[in-house]
PDB file of C-alpha atoms in Angstrom:
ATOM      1  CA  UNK V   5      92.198  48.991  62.370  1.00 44.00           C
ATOM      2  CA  UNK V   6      95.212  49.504  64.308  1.00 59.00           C
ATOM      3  CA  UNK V   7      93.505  49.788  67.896  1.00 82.00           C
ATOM      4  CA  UNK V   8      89.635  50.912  66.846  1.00 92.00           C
ATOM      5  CA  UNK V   9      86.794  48.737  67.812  1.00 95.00           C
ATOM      6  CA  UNK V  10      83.545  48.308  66.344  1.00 96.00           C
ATOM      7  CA  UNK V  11      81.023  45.577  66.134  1.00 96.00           C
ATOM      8  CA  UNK V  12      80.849  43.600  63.277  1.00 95.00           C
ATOM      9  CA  UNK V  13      77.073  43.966  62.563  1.00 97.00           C
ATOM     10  CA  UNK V  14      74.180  45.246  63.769  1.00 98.00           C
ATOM     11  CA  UNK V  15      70.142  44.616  62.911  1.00 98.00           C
ATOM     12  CA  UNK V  16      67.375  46.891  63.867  1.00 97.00           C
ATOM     13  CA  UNK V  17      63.828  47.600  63.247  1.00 97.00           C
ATOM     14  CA  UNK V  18      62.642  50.782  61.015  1.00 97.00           C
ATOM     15  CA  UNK V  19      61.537  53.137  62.990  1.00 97.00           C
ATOM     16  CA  UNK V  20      63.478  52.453  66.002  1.00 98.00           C
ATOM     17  CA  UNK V  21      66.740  54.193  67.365  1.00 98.00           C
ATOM     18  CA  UNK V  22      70.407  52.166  67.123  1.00 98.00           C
ATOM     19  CA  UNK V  23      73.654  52.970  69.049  1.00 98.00           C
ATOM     20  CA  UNK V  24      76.730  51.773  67.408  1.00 98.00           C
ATOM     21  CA  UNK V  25      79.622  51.592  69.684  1.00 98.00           C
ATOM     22  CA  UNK V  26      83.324  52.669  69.123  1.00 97.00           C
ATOM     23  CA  UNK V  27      86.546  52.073  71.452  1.00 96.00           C
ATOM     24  CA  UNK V  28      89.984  53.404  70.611  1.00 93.00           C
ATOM     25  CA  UNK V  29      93.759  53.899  71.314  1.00 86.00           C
ATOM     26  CA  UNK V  30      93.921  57.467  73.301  1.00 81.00           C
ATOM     27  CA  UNK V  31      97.657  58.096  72.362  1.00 79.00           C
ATOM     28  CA  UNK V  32      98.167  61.375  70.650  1.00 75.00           C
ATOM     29  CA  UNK V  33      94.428  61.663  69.614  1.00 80.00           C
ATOM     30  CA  UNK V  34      92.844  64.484  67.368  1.00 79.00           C
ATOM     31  CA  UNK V  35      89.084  63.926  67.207  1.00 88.00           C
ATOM     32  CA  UNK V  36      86.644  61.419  66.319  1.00 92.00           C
ATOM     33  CA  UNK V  37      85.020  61.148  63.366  1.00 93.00           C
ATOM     34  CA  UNK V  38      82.238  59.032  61.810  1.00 96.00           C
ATOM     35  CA  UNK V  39      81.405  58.579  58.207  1.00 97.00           C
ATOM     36  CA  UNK V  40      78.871  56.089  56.476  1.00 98.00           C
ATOM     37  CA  UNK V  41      79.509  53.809  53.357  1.00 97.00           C
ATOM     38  CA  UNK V  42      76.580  52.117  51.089  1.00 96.00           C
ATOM     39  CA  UNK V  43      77.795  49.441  49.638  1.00 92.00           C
ATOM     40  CA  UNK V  44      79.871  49.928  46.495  1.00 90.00           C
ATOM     41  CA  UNK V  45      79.988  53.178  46.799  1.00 94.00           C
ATOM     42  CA  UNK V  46      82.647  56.118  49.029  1.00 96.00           C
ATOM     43  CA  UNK V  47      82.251  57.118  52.779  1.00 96.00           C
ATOM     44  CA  UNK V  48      80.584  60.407  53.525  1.00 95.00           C
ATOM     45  CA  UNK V  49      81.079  61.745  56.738  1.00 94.00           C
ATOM     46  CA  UNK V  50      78.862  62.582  59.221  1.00 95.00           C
ATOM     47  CA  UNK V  51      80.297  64.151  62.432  1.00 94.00           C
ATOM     48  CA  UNK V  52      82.907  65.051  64.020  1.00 92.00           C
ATOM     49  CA  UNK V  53      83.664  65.232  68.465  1.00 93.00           C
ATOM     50  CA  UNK V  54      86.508  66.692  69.523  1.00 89.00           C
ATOM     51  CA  UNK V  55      85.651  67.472  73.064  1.00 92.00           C
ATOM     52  CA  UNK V  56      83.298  65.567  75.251  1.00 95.00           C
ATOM     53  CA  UNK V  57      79.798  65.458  74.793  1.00 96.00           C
ATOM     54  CA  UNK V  58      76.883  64.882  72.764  1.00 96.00           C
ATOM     55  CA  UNK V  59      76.950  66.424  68.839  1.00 94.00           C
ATOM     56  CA  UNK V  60      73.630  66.507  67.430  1.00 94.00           C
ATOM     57  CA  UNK V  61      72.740  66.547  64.133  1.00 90.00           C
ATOM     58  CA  UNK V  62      69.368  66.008  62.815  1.00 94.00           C
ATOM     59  CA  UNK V  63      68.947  62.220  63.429  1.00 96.00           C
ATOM     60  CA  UNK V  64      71.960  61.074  64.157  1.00 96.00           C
ATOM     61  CA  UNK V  65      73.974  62.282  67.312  1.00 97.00           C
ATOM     62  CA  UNK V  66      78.059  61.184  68.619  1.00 97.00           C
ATOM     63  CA  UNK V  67      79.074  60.915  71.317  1.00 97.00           C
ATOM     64  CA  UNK V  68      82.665  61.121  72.563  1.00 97.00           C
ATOM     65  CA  UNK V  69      84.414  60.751  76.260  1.00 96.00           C
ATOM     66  CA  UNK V  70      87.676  61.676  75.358  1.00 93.00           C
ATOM     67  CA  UNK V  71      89.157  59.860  78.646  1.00 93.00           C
ATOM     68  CA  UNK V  72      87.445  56.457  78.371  1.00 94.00           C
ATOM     69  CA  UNK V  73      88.583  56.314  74.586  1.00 94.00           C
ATOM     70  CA  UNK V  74      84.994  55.854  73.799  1.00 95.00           C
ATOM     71  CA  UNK V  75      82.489  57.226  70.971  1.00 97.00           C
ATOM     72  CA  UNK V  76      78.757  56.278  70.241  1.00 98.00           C
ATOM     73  CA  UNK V  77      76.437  57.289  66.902  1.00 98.00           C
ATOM     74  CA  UNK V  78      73.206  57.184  67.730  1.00 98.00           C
ATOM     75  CA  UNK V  79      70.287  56.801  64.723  1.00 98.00           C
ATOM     76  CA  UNK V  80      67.212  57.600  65.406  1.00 97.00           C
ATOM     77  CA  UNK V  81      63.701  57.334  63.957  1.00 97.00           C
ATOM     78  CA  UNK V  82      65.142  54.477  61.572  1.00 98.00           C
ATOM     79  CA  UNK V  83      64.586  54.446  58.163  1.00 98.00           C
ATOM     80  CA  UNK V  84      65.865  51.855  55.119  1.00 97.00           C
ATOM     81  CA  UNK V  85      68.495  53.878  53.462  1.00 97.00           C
ATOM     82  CA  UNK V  86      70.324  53.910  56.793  1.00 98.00           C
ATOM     83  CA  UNK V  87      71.424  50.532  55.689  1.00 98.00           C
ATOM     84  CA  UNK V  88      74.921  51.049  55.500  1.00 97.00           C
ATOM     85  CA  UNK V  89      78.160  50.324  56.976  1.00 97.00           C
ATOM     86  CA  UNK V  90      79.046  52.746  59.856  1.00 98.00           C
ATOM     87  CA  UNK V  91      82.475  53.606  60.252  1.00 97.00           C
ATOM     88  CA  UNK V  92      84.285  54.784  63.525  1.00 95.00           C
ATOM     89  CA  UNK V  93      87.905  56.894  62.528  1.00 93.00           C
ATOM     90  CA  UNK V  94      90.407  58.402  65.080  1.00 90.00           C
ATOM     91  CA  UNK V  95      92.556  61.596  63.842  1.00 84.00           C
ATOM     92  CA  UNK V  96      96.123  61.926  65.493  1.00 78.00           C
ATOM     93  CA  UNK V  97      98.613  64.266  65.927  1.00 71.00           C
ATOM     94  CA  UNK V  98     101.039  62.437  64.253  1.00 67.00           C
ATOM     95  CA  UNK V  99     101.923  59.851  61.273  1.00 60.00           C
ATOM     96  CA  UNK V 100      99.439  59.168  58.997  1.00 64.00           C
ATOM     97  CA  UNK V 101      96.630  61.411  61.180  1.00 70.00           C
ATOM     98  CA  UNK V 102      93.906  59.327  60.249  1.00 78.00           C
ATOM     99  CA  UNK V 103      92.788  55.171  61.288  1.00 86.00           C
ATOM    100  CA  UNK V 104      89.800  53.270  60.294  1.00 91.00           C
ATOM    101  CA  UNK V 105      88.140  51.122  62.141  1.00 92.00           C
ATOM    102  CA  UNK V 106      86.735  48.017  60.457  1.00 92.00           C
ATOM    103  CA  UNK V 107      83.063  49.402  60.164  1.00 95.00           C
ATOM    104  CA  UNK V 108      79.695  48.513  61.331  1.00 97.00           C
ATOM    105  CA  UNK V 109      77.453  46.603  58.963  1.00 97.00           C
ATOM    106  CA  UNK V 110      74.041  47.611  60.205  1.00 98.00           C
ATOM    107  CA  UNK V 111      70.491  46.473  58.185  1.00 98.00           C
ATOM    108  CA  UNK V 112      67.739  48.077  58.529  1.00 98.00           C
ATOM    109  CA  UNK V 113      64.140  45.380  58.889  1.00 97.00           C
ATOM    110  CA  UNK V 114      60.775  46.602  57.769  1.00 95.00           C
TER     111      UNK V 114
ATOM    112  CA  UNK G  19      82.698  73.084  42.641  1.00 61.00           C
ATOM    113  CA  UNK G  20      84.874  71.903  45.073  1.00 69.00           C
ATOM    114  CA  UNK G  21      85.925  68.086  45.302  1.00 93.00           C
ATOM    115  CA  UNK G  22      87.733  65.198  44.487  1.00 96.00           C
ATOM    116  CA  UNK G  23      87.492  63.349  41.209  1.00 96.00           C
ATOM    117  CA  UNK G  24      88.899  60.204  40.498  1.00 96.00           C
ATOM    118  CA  UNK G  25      89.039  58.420  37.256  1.00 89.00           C
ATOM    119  CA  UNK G  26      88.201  55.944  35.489  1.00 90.00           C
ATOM    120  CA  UNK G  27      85.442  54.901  37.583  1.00 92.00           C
ATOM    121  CA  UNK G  28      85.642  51.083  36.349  1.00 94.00           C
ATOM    122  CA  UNK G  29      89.074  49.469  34.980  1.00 94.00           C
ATOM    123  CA  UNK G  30      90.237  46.459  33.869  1.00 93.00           C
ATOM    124  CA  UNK G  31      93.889  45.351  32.808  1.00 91.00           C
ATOM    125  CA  UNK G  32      95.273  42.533  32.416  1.00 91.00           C
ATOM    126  CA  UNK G  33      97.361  40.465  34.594  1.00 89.00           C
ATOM    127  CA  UNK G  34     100.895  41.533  34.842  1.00 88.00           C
ATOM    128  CA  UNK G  35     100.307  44.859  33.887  1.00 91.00           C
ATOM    129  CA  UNK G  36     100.944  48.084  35.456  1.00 93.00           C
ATOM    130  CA  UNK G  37      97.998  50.199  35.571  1.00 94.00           C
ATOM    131  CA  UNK G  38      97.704  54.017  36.829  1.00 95.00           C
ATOM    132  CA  UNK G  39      94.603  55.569  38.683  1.00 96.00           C
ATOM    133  CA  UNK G  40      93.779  59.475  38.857  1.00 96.00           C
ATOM    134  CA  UNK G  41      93.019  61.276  42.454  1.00 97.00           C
ATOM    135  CA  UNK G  42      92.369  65.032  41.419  1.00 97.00           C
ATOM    136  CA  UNK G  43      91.322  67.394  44.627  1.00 97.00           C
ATOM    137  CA  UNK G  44      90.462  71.411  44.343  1.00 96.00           C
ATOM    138  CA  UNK G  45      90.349  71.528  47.958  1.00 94.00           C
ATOM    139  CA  UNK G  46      93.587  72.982  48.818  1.00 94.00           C
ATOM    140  CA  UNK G  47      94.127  70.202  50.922  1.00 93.00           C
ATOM    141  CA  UNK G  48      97.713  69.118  52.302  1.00 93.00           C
ATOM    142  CA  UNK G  49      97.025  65.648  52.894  1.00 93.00           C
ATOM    143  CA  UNK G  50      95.988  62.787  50.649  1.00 95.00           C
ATOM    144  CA  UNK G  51      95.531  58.901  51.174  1.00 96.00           C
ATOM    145  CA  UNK G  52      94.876  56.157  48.980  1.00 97.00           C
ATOM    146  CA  UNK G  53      93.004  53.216  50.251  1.00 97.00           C
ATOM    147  CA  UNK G  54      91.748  49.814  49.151  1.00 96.00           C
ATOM    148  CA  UNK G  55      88.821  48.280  50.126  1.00 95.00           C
ATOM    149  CA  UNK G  56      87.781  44.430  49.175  1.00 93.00           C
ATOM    150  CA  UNK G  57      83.964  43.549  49.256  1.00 89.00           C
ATOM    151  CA  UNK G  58      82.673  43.409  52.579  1.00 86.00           C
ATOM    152  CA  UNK G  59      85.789  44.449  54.195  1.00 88.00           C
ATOM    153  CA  UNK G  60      86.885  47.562  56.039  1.00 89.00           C
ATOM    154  CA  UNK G  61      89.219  50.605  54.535  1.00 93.00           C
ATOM    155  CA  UNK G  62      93.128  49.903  54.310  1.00 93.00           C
ATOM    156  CA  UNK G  63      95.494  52.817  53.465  1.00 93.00           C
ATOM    157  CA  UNK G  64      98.222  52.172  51.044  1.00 96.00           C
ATOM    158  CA  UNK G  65      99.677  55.398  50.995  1.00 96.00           C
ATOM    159  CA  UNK G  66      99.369  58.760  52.092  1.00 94.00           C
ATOM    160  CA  UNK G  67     101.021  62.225  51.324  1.00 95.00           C
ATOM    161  CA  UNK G  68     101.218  65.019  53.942  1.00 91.00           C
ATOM    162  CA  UNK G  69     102.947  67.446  51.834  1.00 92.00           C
ATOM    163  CA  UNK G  70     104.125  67.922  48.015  1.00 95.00           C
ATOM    164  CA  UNK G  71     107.089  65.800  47.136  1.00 95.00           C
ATOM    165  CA  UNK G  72     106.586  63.711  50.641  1.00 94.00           C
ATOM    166  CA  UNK G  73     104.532  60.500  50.824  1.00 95.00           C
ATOM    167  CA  UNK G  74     104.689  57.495  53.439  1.00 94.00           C
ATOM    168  CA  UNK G  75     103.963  53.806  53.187  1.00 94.00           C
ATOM    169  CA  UNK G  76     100.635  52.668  54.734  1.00 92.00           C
ATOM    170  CA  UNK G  77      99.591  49.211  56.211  1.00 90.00           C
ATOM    171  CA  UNK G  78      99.817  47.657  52.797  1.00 94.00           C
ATOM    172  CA  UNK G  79     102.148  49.556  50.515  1.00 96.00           C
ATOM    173  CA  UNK G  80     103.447  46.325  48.507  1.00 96.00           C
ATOM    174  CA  UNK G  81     103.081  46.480  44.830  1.00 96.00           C
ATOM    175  CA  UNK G  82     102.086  49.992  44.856  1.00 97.00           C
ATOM    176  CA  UNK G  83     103.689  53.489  44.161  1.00 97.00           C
ATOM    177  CA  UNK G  84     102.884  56.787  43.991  1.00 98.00           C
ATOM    178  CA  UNK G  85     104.032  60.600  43.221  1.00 97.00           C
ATOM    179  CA  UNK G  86     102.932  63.934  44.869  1.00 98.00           C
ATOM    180  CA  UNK G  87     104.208  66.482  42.373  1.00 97.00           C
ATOM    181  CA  UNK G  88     100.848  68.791  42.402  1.00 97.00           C
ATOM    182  CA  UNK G  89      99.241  69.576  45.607  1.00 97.00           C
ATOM    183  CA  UNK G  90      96.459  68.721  43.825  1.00 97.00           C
ATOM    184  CA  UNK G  91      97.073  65.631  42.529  1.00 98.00           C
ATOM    185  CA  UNK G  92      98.213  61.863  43.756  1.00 98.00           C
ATOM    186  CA  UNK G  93      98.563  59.167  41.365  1.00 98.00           C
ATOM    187  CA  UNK G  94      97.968  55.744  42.580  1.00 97.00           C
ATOM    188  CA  UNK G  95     100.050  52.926  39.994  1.00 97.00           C
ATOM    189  CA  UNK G  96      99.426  49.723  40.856  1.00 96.00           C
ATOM    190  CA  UNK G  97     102.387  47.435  39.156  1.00 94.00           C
ATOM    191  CA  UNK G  98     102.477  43.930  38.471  1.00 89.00           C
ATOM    192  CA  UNK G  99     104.476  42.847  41.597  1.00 88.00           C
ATOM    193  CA  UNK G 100     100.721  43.437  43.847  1.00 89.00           C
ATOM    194  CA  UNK G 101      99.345  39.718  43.572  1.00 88.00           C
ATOM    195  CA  UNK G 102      95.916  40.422  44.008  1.00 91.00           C
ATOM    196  CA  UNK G 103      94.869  44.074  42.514  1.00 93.00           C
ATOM    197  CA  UNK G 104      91.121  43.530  42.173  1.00 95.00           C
ATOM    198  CA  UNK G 105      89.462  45.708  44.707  1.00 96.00           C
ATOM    199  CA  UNK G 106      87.528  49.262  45.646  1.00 97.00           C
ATOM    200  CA  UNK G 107      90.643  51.661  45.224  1.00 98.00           C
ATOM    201  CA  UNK G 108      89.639  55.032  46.861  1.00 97.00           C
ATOM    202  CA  UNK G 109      91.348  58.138  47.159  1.00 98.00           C
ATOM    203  CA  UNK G 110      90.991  61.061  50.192  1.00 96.00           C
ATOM    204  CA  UNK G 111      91.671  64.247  51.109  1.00 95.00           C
ATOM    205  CA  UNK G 112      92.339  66.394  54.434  1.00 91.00           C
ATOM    206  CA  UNK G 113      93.226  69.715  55.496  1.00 87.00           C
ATOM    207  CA  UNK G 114      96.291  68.158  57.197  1.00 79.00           C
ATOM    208  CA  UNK G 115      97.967  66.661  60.366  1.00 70.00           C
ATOM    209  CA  UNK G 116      97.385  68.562  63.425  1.00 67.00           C
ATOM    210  CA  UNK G 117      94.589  70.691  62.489  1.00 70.00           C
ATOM    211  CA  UNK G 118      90.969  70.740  63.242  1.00 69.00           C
ATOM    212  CA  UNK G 119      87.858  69.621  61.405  1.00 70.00           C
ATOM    213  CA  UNK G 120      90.336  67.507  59.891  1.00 78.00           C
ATOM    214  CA  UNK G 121      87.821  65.067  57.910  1.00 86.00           C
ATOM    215  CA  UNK G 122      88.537  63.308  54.752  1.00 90.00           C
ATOM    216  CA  UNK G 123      86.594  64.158  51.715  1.00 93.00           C
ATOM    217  CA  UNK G 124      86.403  60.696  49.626  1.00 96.00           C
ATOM    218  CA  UNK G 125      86.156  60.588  45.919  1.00 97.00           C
ATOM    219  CA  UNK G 126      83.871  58.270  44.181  1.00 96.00           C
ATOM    220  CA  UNK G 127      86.459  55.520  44.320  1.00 97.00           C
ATOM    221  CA  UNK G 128      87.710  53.185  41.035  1.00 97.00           C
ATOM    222  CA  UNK G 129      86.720  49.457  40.855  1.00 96.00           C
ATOM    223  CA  UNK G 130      89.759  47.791  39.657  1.00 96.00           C
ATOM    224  CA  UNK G 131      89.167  44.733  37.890  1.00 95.00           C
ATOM    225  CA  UNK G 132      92.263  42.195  36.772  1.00 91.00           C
ATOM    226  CA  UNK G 133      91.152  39.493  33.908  1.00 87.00           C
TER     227      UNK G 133
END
C-alpha cells in the first residue's frame, strides 16, 4: 500500500479495548483517514485526523502525530460486530490523493 | 438521497468477454476511483478520475478502461486482455484533491464472477 503499514491481524476479547496501529509516508500528506470493511461487503469510514491529537467518537477514537507519520484507532468496550477488517488510508496533495493500506483483520472472541 | 450506486451487484461473463460495470454518484463529487479487491486481500485502485474527461492509471490498470464523460458517472469495462477478472470491483467517490474532509464514499461494490 505504497508506504502504509498495518498489522496483518489482530485478536481480542469482547469487552475489552484494541489499538490498531498505522505508519505512513509523510510526503505531501492531507489527513488520515480510517474506514472499516465486513467481509464481502464496502468500507465505511469512520474518522478522519488532520491535525494532531486524539478524535473521539463514541467508541472508537484516532489518533494522529502528524510528524512521526503515525495514526492509532482505538475500540473500546468490544463487541462482535467489530469483527472486521480495519483499514488505515493517507490523503495527499497530489496524484491520485488517496492510498490504502493493506488492512487490519481483527476478530472479535466471546 | 445522496450516494453512490453501482450495478449489477453480482455478474458473471464468460471468459474472453468484455464486460462493463456502472459507478453512479449524486454527490457532486470531482473525484472517482475504481478499485479491486480479491478475498482476503487489501484495496487496489485501477483507476481514478479527478476531473470530467481526465482519468489516470492506478497500480493495476492492465486490462481495464474507463470514461469520465458525466461528473456523475465512471464506467469501469473490464476487457478480455485482464487474465484474471474474478474479484470485489468497487467504485468511490471524493470531494477532490487538495481539499478537506476529503473521504471516499464507497458504493456497495460488484462481485465479478468469470465461468
Amino acid at each position: 500500500g505504497q508506504n502504509i503499514d498495518q498489522p496483518t491481524e489482530m485478536t481480542a476479547t469482547e469487552g475489552a479495548i484494541v489499538q490498531i496501529n498505522c505508519t505512513y509516508q509523510t510526503s505531501g500528506f492531507n489527513g488520515l483517514f480510517w474506514y472499516q470493511q465486513h467481509a464481502g461487503e464496502a468500507p465505511t469510514f469512520l474518522s478522519y485526523n488532520v491535525l494532531d491529537g486524539l478524535e473521539e467518537k463514541g467508541r472508537f477514537s484516532s489518533f494522529l502525530s502528524r510528524s512521526k507519520g503515525y495514526s492509532y484507532l482505538l475500540l473500546k468496550e468490544l463487541q462482535m460486530k467489530d469483527s472486521a477488517s480495519y483499514l488505515c488510508a493517507r490523503g495527499d496533495n497530489y496524484g491520485q490523493n488517496f492510498v490504502f493500506g493493506p488492512g487490519t483483520r481483527l476478530s472479535v472472541l466471546p | 438521497d445522496g450516494g453512490i450506486t453501482q450495478s449489477p451487484k453480482y455478474l458473471f461473463r464468460k471468459e474472453g468477454q468484455n464486460v462493463t460495470l456502472s459507478c453512479e454518484q449524486n454527490l457532486n463529487h470531482d473525484a472517482m476511483y475504481w478499485y479491486r479487491q480479491d478475498p482476503g486481500q487489501g484495496l487496489r485502485l485501477i483507476y481514478y478520475s479527478q476531473i470530467v474527461n481526465d482519468f489516470q492509471k492506478g497500480d493495476i490498470a492492465e486490462g481495464y478502461s474507463v470514461s469520465r464523460e458525466k461528473k456523475e458517472s465512471f464506467p469501469l469495462t473490464v476487457t478480455s486482455a485482464q487474465k484474471n477478472p474474478t474479484a470485489f470491483y468497487l467504485c468511490a467517490s471524493s470531494r477532490g484533491a487538495g481539499k478537506s474532509y476529503n473521504e471516499q464514499f464507497f458504493g456497495p461494490g460488484t462481485r465479478l464472477t468469470v465461468l
